[in-house]
PDB file of C-alpha atoms in Angstrom:
ATOM      1  CA  MET A   1       2.924 -30.015 -53.834  1.00  0.00           C
ATOM      2  CA  LEU A   2       5.697 -30.860 -51.033  1.00  0.00           C
ATOM      3  CA  LYS A   3       5.868 -27.101 -50.228  1.00  0.00           C
ATOM      4  CA  LYS A   4       2.267 -26.912 -49.999  1.00  0.00           C
ATOM      5  CA  THR A   5       2.228 -29.748 -47.707  1.00  0.00           C
ATOM      6  CA  ARG A   6       4.635 -28.428 -45.303  1.00  0.00           C
ATOM      7  CA  LEU A   7       2.738 -25.090 -45.509  1.00  0.00           C
ATOM      8  CA  LYS A   8      -0.568 -26.764 -44.254  1.00  0.00           C
ATOM      9  CA  ALA A   9       1.609 -28.618 -41.543  1.00  0.00           C
ATOM     10  CA  ALA A  10       3.136 -25.473 -40.466  1.00  0.00           C
ATOM     11  CA  ILE A  11      -0.203 -23.666 -40.391  1.00  0.00           C
ATOM     12  CA  GLY A  12      -2.024 -26.455 -38.570  1.00  0.00           C
ATOM     13  CA  ALA A  13       0.941 -26.699 -35.969  1.00  0.00           C
ATOM     14  CA  ALA A  14       0.570 -22.998 -35.456  1.00  0.00           C
ATOM     15  CA  PHE A  15      -3.253 -23.198 -35.005  1.00  0.00           C
ATOM     16  CA  ALA A  16      -3.102 -26.125 -32.660  1.00  0.00           C
ATOM     17  CA  ALA A  17      -0.496 -23.920 -30.580  1.00  0.00           C
ATOM     18  CA  THR A  18      -2.838 -21.045 -30.490  1.00  0.00           C
ATOM     19  CA  LEU A  19      -5.799 -23.486 -29.272  1.00  0.00           C
ATOM     20  CA  VAL A  20      -3.290 -24.618 -26.437  1.00  0.00           C
ATOM     21  CA  PHE A  21      -2.372 -21.129 -25.450  1.00  0.00           C
ATOM     22  CA  SER A  22      -5.870 -19.907 -25.316  1.00  0.00           C
ATOM     23  CA  ALA A  23      -6.603 -22.791 -23.257  1.00  0.00           C
ATOM     24  CA  GLY A  24      -4.306 -22.197 -21.063  1.00  0.00           C
ATOM     25  CA  ALA A  25      -5.100 -18.273 -20.962  1.00  0.00           C
ATOM     26  CA  ALA A  26      -8.705 -19.221 -20.357  1.00  0.00           C
ATOM     27  CA  GLN A  27      -7.861 -21.374 -17.219  1.00  0.00           C
ATOM     28  CA  ALA A  28      -5.686 -18.698 -15.603  1.00  0.00           C
ATOM     29  CA  THR A  29      -7.769 -16.989 -12.770  1.00  0.00           C
ATOM     30  CA  ASP A  30      -6.829 -13.194 -11.866  1.00  0.00           C
ATOM     31  CA  LEU A  31      -7.036 -12.224  -8.103  1.00  0.00           C
ATOM     32  CA  VAL A  32      -7.376  -8.296  -7.892  1.00  0.00           C
ATOM     33  CA  VAL A  33      -5.908  -6.913  -4.810  1.00  0.00           C
ATOM     34  CA  SER A  34      -6.260  -3.344  -3.934  1.00  0.00           C
ATOM     35  CA  ALA A  35      -3.830  -2.203  -1.355  1.00  0.00           C
ATOM     36  CA  ALA A  36      -2.748   0.669   0.707  1.00  0.00           C
ATOM     37  CA  ALA A  37       0.384   2.386  -1.086  1.00  0.00           C
ATOM     38  CA  SER A  38       2.797   1.643   2.237  1.00  0.00           C
ATOM     39  CA  LEU A  39       2.028  -2.063   1.696  1.00  0.00           C
ATOM     40  CA  THR A  40       3.329  -1.878  -1.840  1.00  0.00           C
ATOM     41  CA  ASN A  41       6.906  -3.791  -1.368  1.00  0.00           C
ATOM     42  CA  ALA A  42       5.295  -6.415   1.262  1.00  0.00           C
ATOM     43  CA  PHE A  43       2.281  -7.396  -0.883  1.00  0.00           C
ATOM     44  CA  LYS A  44       4.511  -7.782  -4.266  1.00  0.00           C
ATOM     45  CA  GLU A  45       6.190 -10.487  -2.348  1.00  0.00           C
ATOM     46  CA  LEU A  46       3.126 -11.862  -0.711  1.00  0.00           C
ATOM     47  CA  ALA A  47       1.479 -11.953  -4.521  1.00  0.00           C
ATOM     48  CA  GLN A  48       4.300 -13.898  -5.627  1.00  0.00           C
ATOM     49  CA  SER A  49       4.438 -16.230  -2.677  1.00  0.00           C
ATOM     50  CA  PHE A  50       0.479 -16.681  -3.186  1.00  0.00           C
ATOM     51  CA  GLU A  51       1.108 -17.506  -7.165  1.00  0.00           C
ATOM     52  CA  GLN A  52       3.636 -20.264  -6.527  1.00  0.00           C
ATOM     53  CA  GLN A  53       1.278 -21.875  -4.002  1.00  0.00           C
ATOM     54  CA  HIS A  54      -1.824 -21.607  -6.386  1.00  0.00           C
ATOM     55  CA  PRO A  55      -0.859 -22.516 -10.180  1.00  0.00           C
ATOM     56  CA  GLY A  56      -2.730 -20.775 -12.731  1.00  0.00           C
ATOM     57  CA  VAL A  57      -3.716 -17.764 -10.380  1.00  0.00           C
ATOM     58  CA  LYS A  58      -2.319 -14.372 -11.457  1.00  0.00           C
ATOM     59  CA  VAL A  59      -2.637 -12.028  -8.523  1.00  0.00           C
ATOM     60  CA  ILE A  60      -3.326  -8.305  -9.867  1.00  0.00           C
ATOM     61  CA  SER A  61      -1.847  -5.809  -7.284  1.00  0.00           C
ATOM     62  CA  ASN A  62      -3.403  -2.111  -7.309  1.00  0.00           C
ATOM     63  CA  PHE A  63      -1.763   0.342  -4.971  1.00  0.00           C
ATOM     64  CA  GLY A  64      -2.862   3.912  -3.835  1.00  0.00           C
ATOM     65  CA  ALA A  65      -4.140   5.812  -1.094  1.00  0.00           C
ATOM     66  CA  SER A  66      -6.667   3.504   0.937  1.00  0.00           C
ATOM     67  CA  ASP A  67      -9.683   6.198   0.654  1.00  0.00           C
ATOM     68  CA  VAL A  68      -8.978   6.490  -3.127  1.00  0.00           C
ATOM     69  CA  LEU A  69      -8.871   2.459  -3.716  1.00  0.00           C
ATOM     70  CA  MET A  70     -12.045   2.313  -1.577  1.00  0.00           C
ATOM     71  CA  GLN A  71     -13.847   4.827  -3.767  1.00  0.00           C
ATOM     72  CA  GLN A  72     -12.807   2.897  -6.821  1.00  0.00           C
ATOM     73  CA  ILE A  73     -14.305  -0.364  -5.305  1.00  0.00           C
ATOM     74  CA  VAL A  74     -17.434   1.523  -4.240  1.00  0.00           C
ATOM     75  CA  ARG A  75     -18.051   2.505  -7.720  1.00  0.00           C
ATOM     76  CA  GLY A  76     -17.285  -0.699  -9.288  1.00  0.00           C
ATOM     77  CA  ALA A  77     -13.635  -1.079 -10.066  1.00  0.00           C
ATOM     78  CA  PRO A  78     -12.915  -4.835 -10.253  1.00  0.00           C
ATOM     79  CA  ALA A  79     -11.332  -5.940  -6.848  1.00  0.00           C
ATOM     80  CA  ASP A  80     -11.325  -9.088  -4.863  1.00  0.00           C
ATOM     81  CA  VAL A  81      -9.430  -8.044  -1.716  1.00  0.00           C
ATOM     82  CA  PHE A  82      -9.233  -4.669  -0.272  1.00  0.00           C
ATOM     83  CA  ALA A  83      -6.265  -3.907   2.422  1.00  0.00           C
ATOM     84  CA  SER A  84      -6.436  -0.464   4.164  1.00  0.00           C
ATOM     85  CA  ALA A  85      -3.858   1.309   6.154  1.00  0.00           C
ATOM     86  CA  ASP A  86      -6.272   2.449   8.647  1.00  0.00           C
ATOM     87  CA  GLN A  87      -9.706   1.580  10.153  1.00  0.00           C
ATOM     88  CA  THR A  88     -11.507   4.585   8.757  1.00  0.00           C
ATOM     89  CA  ALA A  89     -11.060   3.905   5.099  1.00  0.00           C
ATOM     90  CA  MET A  90     -12.285   0.043   5.982  1.00  0.00           C
ATOM     91  CA  ASP A  91     -15.396   1.569   7.788  1.00  0.00           C
ATOM     92  CA  LYS A  92     -16.336   3.644   5.120  1.00  0.00           C
ATOM     93  CA  ALA A  93     -15.851   0.266   2.773  1.00  0.00           C
ATOM     94  CA  VAL A  94     -18.282  -1.431   5.169  1.00  0.00           C
ATOM     95  CA  ALA A  95     -20.712   1.392   5.232  1.00  0.00           C
ATOM     96  CA  GLU A  96     -20.891   1.557   1.704  1.00  0.00           C
ATOM     97  CA  LYS A  97     -21.255  -2.577   1.464  1.00  0.00           C
ATOM     98  CA  ALA A  98     -18.461  -2.727  -0.755  1.00  0.00           C
ATOM     99  CA  VAL A  99     -16.599  -5.254   1.556  1.00  0.00           C
ATOM    100  CA  ASN A 100     -17.922  -8.466   3.396  1.00  0.00           C
ATOM    101  CA  PRO A 101     -17.638  -7.607   6.889  1.00  0.00           C
ATOM    102  CA  ALA A 102     -17.633 -11.098   8.357  1.00  0.00           C
ATOM    103  CA  THR A 103     -14.005 -11.285   6.425  1.00  0.00           C
ATOM    104  CA  ARG A 104     -12.445  -8.227   7.932  1.00  0.00           C
ATOM    105  CA  LYS A 105      -9.385  -8.862   9.755  1.00  0.00           C
ATOM    106  CA  ASN A 106      -6.487  -6.695  11.378  1.00  0.00           C
ATOM    107  CA  PHE A 107      -3.419  -8.165   9.874  1.00  0.00           C
ATOM    108  CA  ALA A 108      -0.575  -5.556  10.576  1.00  0.00           C
ATOM    109  CA  ALA A 109       0.380  -2.304  12.103  1.00  0.00           C
ATOM    110  CA  ASN A 110       2.594   0.651  11.734  1.00  0.00           C
ATOM    111  CA  GLN A 111       4.217   3.668  13.129  1.00  0.00           C
ATOM    112  CA  ILE A 112       4.381   7.186  11.970  1.00  0.00           C
ATOM    113  CA  VAL A 113       7.828   8.973  11.782  1.00  0.00           C
ATOM    114  CA  VAL A 114       9.347  12.249  10.632  1.00  0.00           C
ATOM    115  CA  ILE A 115      12.269  11.916   7.985  1.00  0.00           C
ATOM    116  CA  VAL A 116      14.274  14.311   6.683  1.00  0.00           C
ATOM    117  CA  PRO A 117      16.659  14.062   3.510  1.00  0.00           C
ATOM    118  CA  HIS A 118      20.000  11.991   4.203  1.00  0.00           C
ATOM    119  CA  ASP A 119      22.023  14.825   3.721  1.00  0.00           C
ATOM    120  CA  ALA A 120      20.052  17.266   5.748  1.00  0.00           C
ATOM    121  CA  ARG A 121      22.054  19.720   7.756  1.00  0.00           C
ATOM    122  CA  HIS A 122      19.033  20.139  10.391  1.00  0.00           C
ATOM    123  CA  GLN A 123      17.217  17.430  12.092  1.00  0.00           C
ATOM    124  CA  PRO A 124      14.362  17.802  14.288  1.00  0.00           C
ATOM    125  CA  ALA A 125      14.603  16.115  17.715  1.00  0.00           C
ATOM    126  CA  THR A 126      10.917  16.910  18.671  1.00  0.00           C
ATOM    127  CA  LEU A 127       7.652  17.892  16.764  1.00  0.00           C
ATOM    128  CA  ALA A 128       7.755  21.078  18.008  1.00  0.00           C
ATOM    129  CA  ASP A 129      11.194  21.624  16.244  1.00  0.00           C
ATOM    130  CA  LEU A 130       9.104  21.432  13.069  1.00  0.00           C
ATOM    131  CA  THR A 131       7.708  25.139  13.889  1.00  0.00           C
ATOM    132  CA  ARG A 132      11.310  26.423  13.723  1.00  0.00           C
ATOM    133  CA  PRO A 133      12.281  28.757  10.624  1.00  0.00           C
ATOM    134  CA  ASP A 134      14.985  25.959   9.459  1.00  0.00           C
ATOM    135  CA  TYR A 135      11.711  23.822   8.388  1.00  0.00           C
ATOM    136  CA  GLN A 136       9.539  25.939   5.749  1.00  0.00           C
ATOM    137  CA  ARG A 137       8.374  23.049   3.642  1.00  0.00           C
ATOM    138  CA  ILE A 138       6.747  19.678   5.130  1.00  0.00           C
ATOM    139  CA  ALA A 139       5.198  16.816   3.339  1.00  0.00           C
ATOM    140  CA  LEU A 140       1.869  15.973   4.940  1.00  0.00           C
ATOM    141  CA  GLY A 141      -1.077  13.811   3.613  1.00  0.00           C
ATOM    142  CA  ASN A 142      -4.552  15.147   3.479  1.00  0.00           C
ATOM    143  CA  PRO A 143      -6.570  13.724   6.555  1.00  0.00           C
ATOM    144  CA  ALA A 144      -9.509  13.722   4.638  1.00  0.00           C
ATOM    145  CA  SER A 145      -8.132  11.328   2.044  1.00  0.00           C
ATOM    146  CA  VAL A 146      -5.025   9.254   3.111  1.00  0.00           C
ATOM    147  CA  PRO A 147      -4.573   7.310   6.540  1.00  0.00           C
ATOM    148  CA  PHE A 148      -1.082   8.518   7.107  1.00  0.00           C
ATOM    149  CA  GLY A 149      -2.585  12.134   7.059  1.00  0.00           C
ATOM    150  CA  ARG A 150      -5.276  11.047   9.651  1.00  0.00           C
ATOM    151  CA  TYR A 151      -2.371   9.645  12.022  1.00  0.00           C
ATOM    152  CA  THR A 152      -0.225  12.489  11.515  1.00  0.00           C
ATOM    153  CA  LYS A 153      -2.971  14.945  12.253  1.00  0.00           C
ATOM    154  CA  GLY A 154      -3.986  13.110  15.356  1.00  0.00           C
ATOM    155  CA  ALA A 155      -0.347  13.270  16.701  1.00  0.00           C
ATOM    156  CA  LEU A 156       0.101  16.835  15.834  1.00  0.00           C
ATOM    157  CA  GLU A 157      -2.945  17.912  17.442  1.00  0.00           C
ATOM    158  CA  GLN A 158      -2.316  16.021  20.464  1.00  0.00           C
ATOM    159  CA  ALA A 159       0.868  17.976  21.012  1.00  0.00           C
ATOM    160  CA  GLY A 160      -0.789  21.286  19.944  1.00  0.00           C
ATOM    161  CA  LEU A 161       0.830  21.832  16.796  1.00  0.00           C
ATOM    162  CA  TRP A 162      -1.298  20.886  13.896  1.00  0.00           C
ATOM    163  CA  SER A 163      -2.275  24.343  12.714  1.00  0.00           C
ATOM    164  CA  GLN A 164       1.359  25.685  12.672  1.00  0.00           C
ATOM    165  CA  VAL A 165       2.708  22.573  10.909  1.00  0.00           C
ATOM    166  CA  GLN A 166      -0.213  22.475   8.896  1.00  0.00           C
ATOM    167  CA  ALA A 167       0.684  25.871   7.463  1.00  0.00           C
ATOM    168  CA  LYS A 168       3.979  24.754   6.266  1.00  0.00           C
ATOM    169  CA  GLY A 169       2.258  21.627   4.735  1.00  0.00           C
ATOM    170  CA  VAL A 170       3.009  20.220   1.062  1.00  0.00           C
ATOM    171  CA  MET A 171       0.079  17.707   0.645  1.00  0.00           C
ATOM    172  CA  ALA A 172       0.889  14.568  -0.874  1.00  0.00           C
ATOM    173  CA  GLU A 173      -1.639  12.195  -2.373  1.00  0.00           C
ATOM    174  CA  ASN A 174      -0.169   9.130  -0.545  1.00  0.00           C
ATOM    175  CA  VAL A 175       2.616   8.115   1.710  1.00  0.00           C
ATOM    176  CA  ARG A 176       4.842   6.908  -1.128  1.00  0.00           C
ATOM    177  CA  THR A 177       4.709  10.432  -2.629  1.00  0.00           C
ATOM    178  CA  SER A 178       5.543  12.221   0.559  1.00  0.00           C
ATOM    179  CA  LEU A 179       8.412   9.743   0.994  1.00  0.00           C
ATOM    180  CA  ASP A 180       9.727  10.788  -2.791  1.00  0.00           C
ATOM    181  CA  TYR A 181       9.372  14.678  -1.699  1.00  0.00           C
ATOM    182  CA  VAL A 182      11.724  13.827   1.028  1.00  0.00           C
ATOM    183  CA  ALA A 183      14.052  11.948  -0.732  1.00  0.00           C
ATOM    184  CA  ARG A 184      14.225  14.615  -3.697  1.00  0.00           C
ATOM    185  CA  GLY A 185      14.938  17.150  -1.209  1.00  0.00           C
ATOM    186  CA  GLU A 186      11.755  19.015  -2.202  1.00  0.00           C
ATOM    187  CA  VAL A 187      10.843  19.360   1.223  1.00  0.00           C
ATOM    188  CA  ASP A 188      12.877  19.964   4.625  1.00  0.00           C
ATOM    189  CA  ALA A 189      10.882  17.330   6.348  1.00  0.00           C
ATOM    190  CA  GLY A 190       7.896  14.837   6.004  1.00  0.00           C
ATOM    191  CA  PHE A 191       5.585  12.537   7.679  1.00  0.00           C
ATOM    192  CA  VAL A 192       5.668   8.816   6.394  1.00  0.00           C
ATOM    193  CA  PHE A 193       4.878   5.355   7.996  1.00  0.00           C
ATOM    194  CA  ALA A 194       8.301   3.750   9.544  1.00  0.00           C
ATOM    195  CA  THR A 195       8.104   0.837   6.748  1.00  0.00           C
ATOM    196  CA  ASP A 196       8.272   3.595   4.014  1.00  0.00           C
ATOM    197  CA  ALA A 197      11.263   5.182   5.536  1.00  0.00           C
ATOM    198  CA  ALA A 198      12.841   1.688   5.511  1.00  0.00           C
ATOM    199  CA  VAL A 199      12.706   1.704   1.506  1.00  0.00           C
ATOM    200  CA  MET A 200      15.202   4.299   1.114  1.00  0.00           C
ATOM    201  CA  PRO A 201      17.698   4.195   3.837  1.00  0.00           C
ATOM    202  CA  ASP A 202      20.205   5.918   1.819  1.00  0.00           C
ATOM    203  CA  LYS A 203      18.275   8.827   0.605  1.00  0.00           C
ATOM    204  CA  VAL A 204      16.213   9.552   4.069  1.00  0.00           C
ATOM    205  CA  LYS A 205      16.502   9.284   7.561  1.00  0.00           C
ATOM    206  CA  VAL A 206      14.298   8.948  10.419  1.00  0.00           C
ATOM    207  CA  ALA A 207      14.379  11.851  12.992  1.00  0.00           C
ATOM    208  CA  ILE A 208      11.325  11.474  15.321  1.00  0.00           C
ATOM    209  CA  ARG A 209       9.354   8.161  16.027  1.00  0.00           C
ATOM    210  CA  ILE A 210       6.147   9.243  16.882  1.00  0.00           C
ATOM    211  CA  PRO A 211       4.162   7.300  19.556  1.00  0.00           C
ATOM    212  CA  SER A 212       0.265   7.633  19.146  1.00  0.00           C
ATOM    213  CA  ASN A 213      -2.739   6.688  21.388  1.00  0.00           C
ATOM    214  CA  THR A 214      -4.359   5.679  18.160  1.00  0.00           C
ATOM    215  CA  PRO A 215      -2.657   2.319  16.872  1.00  0.00           C
ATOM    216  CA  ALA A 216      -1.903   2.526  13.179  1.00  0.00           C
ATOM    217  CA  THR A 217      -3.500  -0.970  12.132  1.00  0.00           C
ATOM    218  CA  TYR A 218      -3.986  -2.440   9.093  1.00  0.00           C
ATOM    219  CA  PRO A 219      -7.443  -4.215   7.930  1.00  0.00           C
ATOM    220  CA  ILE A 220      -8.130  -6.605   5.141  1.00  0.00           C
ATOM    221  CA  ALA A 221     -11.435  -8.022   3.526  1.00  0.00           C
ATOM    222  CA  VAL A 222     -12.955  -9.614   0.659  1.00  0.00           C
ATOM    223  CA  THR A 223     -14.798  -7.456  -1.405  1.00  0.00           C
ATOM    224  CA  SER A 224     -18.583  -7.771  -1.864  1.00  0.00           C
ATOM    225  CA  GLY A 225     -18.300  -7.856  -5.352  1.00  0.00           C
ATOM    226  CA  SER A 226     -15.641 -10.546  -5.745  1.00  0.00           C
ATOM    227  CA  ARG A 227     -16.476 -13.244  -8.276  1.00  0.00           C
ATOM    228  CA  GLN A 228     -13.626 -15.313  -6.547  1.00  0.00           C
ATOM    229  CA  GLN A 229     -14.880 -15.356  -2.874  1.00  0.00           C
ATOM    230  CA  GLU A 230     -13.136 -18.558  -1.911  1.00  0.00           C
ATOM    231  CA  LEU A 231      -9.906 -17.590  -3.474  1.00  0.00           C
ATOM    232  CA  ALA A 232     -10.051 -14.100  -1.986  1.00  0.00           C
ATOM    233  CA  ALA A 233     -10.586 -15.536   1.392  1.00  0.00           C
ATOM    234  CA  GLN A 234      -7.535 -17.766   0.890  1.00  0.00           C
ATOM    235  CA  PHE A 235      -5.612 -14.780  -0.013  1.00  0.00           C
ATOM    236  CA  VAL A 236      -6.734 -13.053   3.185  1.00  0.00           C
ATOM    237  CA  ALA A 237      -5.952 -16.266   5.097  1.00  0.00           C
ATOM    238  CA  TYR A 238      -2.434 -16.216   3.678  1.00  0.00           C
ATOM    239  CA  VAL A 239      -1.700 -12.863   4.946  1.00  0.00           C
ATOM    240  CA  LEU A 240      -2.772 -13.882   8.287  1.00  0.00           C
ATOM    241  CA  SER A 241      -0.711 -16.997   8.171  1.00  0.00           C
ATOM    242  CA  PRO A 242       2.710 -17.538   9.845  1.00  0.00           C
ATOM    243  CA  ASN A 243       4.404 -17.161   6.519  1.00  0.00           C
ATOM    244  CA  GLY A 244       2.209 -14.195   5.509  1.00  0.00           C
ATOM    245  CA  GLN A 245       3.143 -12.593   8.852  1.00  0.00           C
ATOM    246  CA  ALA A 246       6.777 -13.098   8.208  1.00  0.00           C
ATOM    247  CA  VAL A 247       6.930 -11.477   5.003  1.00  0.00           C
ATOM    248  CA  LEU A 248       5.395  -8.371   6.414  1.00  0.00           C
ATOM    249  CA  ALA A 249       7.637  -8.438   9.495  1.00  0.00           C
ATOM    250  CA  ARG A 250      10.814  -8.439   7.082  1.00  0.00           C
ATOM    251  CA  TYR A 251       9.424  -5.149   5.521  1.00  0.00           C
ATOM    252  CA  GLY A 252       9.096  -3.677   8.927  1.00  0.00           C
ATOM    253  CA  PHE A 253       5.430  -4.231   9.983  1.00  0.00           C
ATOM    254  CA  LEU A 254       4.417  -4.984  13.345  1.00  0.00           C
ATOM    255  CA  LYS A 255       1.865  -7.517  14.440  1.00  0.00           C
ATOM    256  CA  PRO A 256      -1.444  -5.932  14.902  1.00  0.00           C
TER     257      PRO A 256
END
């Protein structure tokens, strides 16, 4: 009899614990942030800080090429905040009514650079050097689908070198893929954002920093389909806050 009583008590305690756990889970709030691949490291830290300031909130990060993320949101994928690596992807999101244009803000800036493997024997001094036989494979982004590809094309067109460099191009699906190609020595050189090059200083080195007439500015906005409009707006505000900007600066991002 005593054993049965203890068994019932144990079952009751386990059931009560399950109810408590379920209640806690039910109270938790997910905030889905879709952000450009180049923001990966900085936004992971921003998410952790935001969670600490908002108990019960879990930030779910989704990183990828800005255009791909935009298409996901347009097609109904859950997202509360969209952070793009360029204005073009955000313009498309606005045109598709996927984001609330009133919440759109520029929060960071970046620069395109040419990188080579850390142990490379050759290092270009100018963009024109990329047309030399020393550089047979060059990591690029597709201008039709990724912001760093658009910035790269603009810089090369300005130098009159786009067609020559494109002919050697190894297309990367996003900027972190381009970084990986160079880090693994699968290409002779590659284009990335300066902040991405800083992620692997032991595997790649910056050869050229490219000035551009078109600033690489990053916009952020609350999505139209968000069920957490107020919370999403708070996340955007945090990214724009002095604390948020300090985090971005630590990862090499510039003020917009």
